[in-house]
Amino acid sequence: MTLVWVTGNSGVGKSTLCDVLKGRGRAAFDADWDGYSHWADRTSGRSVTDPPDPVPAGWLDRFGWRISRERVEELAARMRDDTAFLCGSAENEDEVRDLFDLVVCLVIDERTLRHRLRTRTNNSFGQHPEELAAALDHNSRAEPGYRSLGATIIDGTRPPAEVAEAVLAAAAAAAGR
């Protein structure tokens, strides 16, 4: 089994890639939409079931997008005989990274990020000024941070089919190790 974490900043194309992989018959899961991640109060740890949209000023300082280790462990156990792709990002990725055989980080430039967040239709995160500022800040640190962890870096500005081919090639290489 190869469990692949496809991550990167908001707007890099993780959900689009997930849809492409699913369309090719691959076991692909969207951490945001398939229930692996949730908003949580950083102080109390409690989940937030109905976050404000858009978020008010200061909200992102108190609340964070977190992934559930238990859900990722369940996925790993369920997919033990297959290659599976979990697409998403969360502030506590370090708590689940050990469950993955490969980490792939999609990266894009700031201009592309601004355009994608402004025009996205699958969710509104990044369209509010505070969310956009957070996304731009994270984007500037994503590639060097993931590169230092040994992640495979893939240019998310390429057409989705090409991004999918690059991710599948990286997963195949990881499975052959």
XYZ file of C-alpha atoms in Angstrom:
177
model
C 0.000 0.000 0.000
C 1.088 3.533 -0.709
C -0.722 6.333 1.094
C -0.059 9.693 -0.555
C -0.740 13.062 1.090
C -1.302 15.697 -1.601
C -1.045 19.066 0.077
C -0.365 22.702 -0.589
C -1.922 26.067 -0.016
C -5.588 26.900 -0.550
C -6.177 27.353 -4.262
C -3.297 25.241 -5.619
C -5.623 22.647 -7.150
C -5.884 19.853 -4.579
C -9.650 19.373 -5.000
C -9.372 19.550 -8.785
C -6.599 16.950 -8.712
C -8.696 14.745 -6.434
C -11.543 14.868 -8.956
C -9.171 14.012 -11.831
C -7.750 11.046 -9.895
C -11.256 9.814 -9.037
C -12.183 10.146 -12.712
C -9.297 7.843 -13.536
C -10.585 5.245 -11.115
C -8.031 5.980 -8.392
C -8.769 5.869 -4.668
C -8.695 9.607 -4.011
C -10.225 11.462 -1.084
C -10.685 15.175 -0.465
C -9.730 15.926 3.136
C -11.917 19.043 3.124
C -15.093 17.596 1.645
C -14.859 13.945 2.702
C -14.794 14.638 6.442
C -11.120 14.270 7.288
C -10.666 17.900 8.349
C -12.581 20.416 10.428
C -12.323 23.834 12.046
C -11.281 23.724 15.705
C -10.847 26.243 18.493
C -7.121 26.304 19.221
C -7.762 27.107 22.891
C -10.376 24.496 23.786
C -9.781 22.002 20.966
C -13.513 21.844 20.289
C -14.719 21.412 16.725
C -16.601 24.245 15.069
C -19.560 22.837 13.145
C -20.863 26.080 11.654
C -17.983 28.514 10.983
C -18.830 32.052 9.889
C -18.563 32.837 6.185
C -16.749 35.065 5.641
C -14.711 34.872 8.799
C -14.663 38.020 10.939
C -11.440 39.876 11.723
C -9.225 37.863 14.056
C -11.149 34.607 13.639
C -8.246 32.815 11.955
C -6.026 33.721 14.918
C -8.208 31.634 17.244
C -9.471 28.847 14.982
C -7.549 26.448 12.779
C -8.238 23.901 10.056
C -7.208 20.518 11.491
C -7.045 16.967 10.165
C -8.193 13.977 12.209
C -5.465 11.419 12.853
C -8.126 8.816 13.639
C -9.785 9.293 10.238
C -6.427 9.048 8.416
C -5.566 5.871 10.357
C -8.940 4.416 9.297
C -8.187 5.302 5.667
C -4.747 3.684 5.854
C -6.246 0.492 7.291
C -9.064 0.416 4.729
C -6.732 0.994 1.759
C -3.902 -1.265 2.881
C -3.845 -3.169 -0.436
C -4.102 -0.166 -2.754
C -2.549 3.196 -3.460
C -4.698 5.976 -2.002
C -4.455 9.742 -2.316
C -5.655 12.097 0.410
C -5.812 15.662 -0.878
C -5.881 18.570 1.550
C -3.961 20.734 3.936
C -4.235 21.348 7.661
C -2.276 23.206 10.269
C -1.566 19.991 12.192
C -0.215 17.944 9.280
C 2.841 17.105 11.348
C 0.569 14.961 13.564
C -0.338 12.650 10.653
C 2.689 12.852 8.352
C 4.072 9.561 9.671
C 1.013 7.744 8.276
C 1.942 8.629 4.678
C 4.436 6.940 2.399
C 4.736 10.034 0.232
C 3.992 13.729 0.615
C 3.361 15.732 -2.554
C 3.091 19.503 -2.359
C 1.413 21.427 -5.171
C 2.782 24.956 -5.560
C 1.685 28.018 -7.528
C 2.829 31.602 -7.845
C 1.117 34.498 -6.042
C -0.559 35.895 -9.167
C -2.148 32.531 -9.979
C -3.168 32.091 -6.340
C -4.928 35.464 -6.237
C -6.782 34.666 -9.457
C -7.843 31.181 -8.369
C -9.066 32.289 -4.963
C -10.960 35.243 -6.424
C -12.707 33.116 -9.068
C -13.191 29.767 -7.306
C -16.707 28.395 -7.154
C -16.374 25.276 -4.984
C -15.902 27.303 -1.776
C -15.397 30.904 -0.766
C -12.267 30.568 1.383
C -9.725 33.168 0.285
C -12.209 35.673 -1.084
C -12.401 37.655 2.171
C -9.384 39.956 2.780
C -8.306 38.236 6.002
C -8.495 34.796 4.371
C -6.604 36.030 1.301
C -3.849 37.494 3.481
C -3.510 34.187 5.344
C -3.385 32.243 2.064
C -0.751 34.539 0.572
C 1.362 34.308 3.730
C 1.185 30.512 3.746
C 1.901 30.334 0.018
C 5.185 32.182 0.419
C 6.394 29.550 2.904
C 4.879 26.369 1.449
C 7.453 25.272 -1.114
C 10.598 25.768 0.995
C 8.900 24.250 4.041
C 7.750 21.111 2.261
C 10.980 20.794 0.302
C 12.884 20.741 3.621
C 10.672 17.823 4.718
C 11.530 15.834 1.585
C 8.171 16.297 -0.124
C 7.838 15.944 -3.870
C 7.133 19.427 -5.261
C 4.804 19.693 -8.273
C 3.904 22.804 -10.239
C 0.166 23.267 -9.748
C -0.075 25.834 -12.546
C 0.155 23.026 -15.110
C -3.069 21.639 -16.604
C -4.859 19.271 -14.173
C -4.187 16.200 -16.327
C -0.440 16.939 -16.285
C -0.499 17.493 -12.521
C -2.267 14.138 -12.130
C 0.378 12.408 -14.274
C 3.158 13.911 -12.157
C 1.467 12.828 -8.906
C 0.844 9.307 -10.228
C 4.490 9.056 -11.344
C 5.684 10.148 -7.889
C 3.375 7.592 -6.232
C 4.633 4.830 -8.535
C 8.221 5.723 -7.700
C 7.413 5.694 -3.975
C 5.729 2.286 -4.290
C 8.823 0.912 -6.027
C 11.178 1.882 -3.223
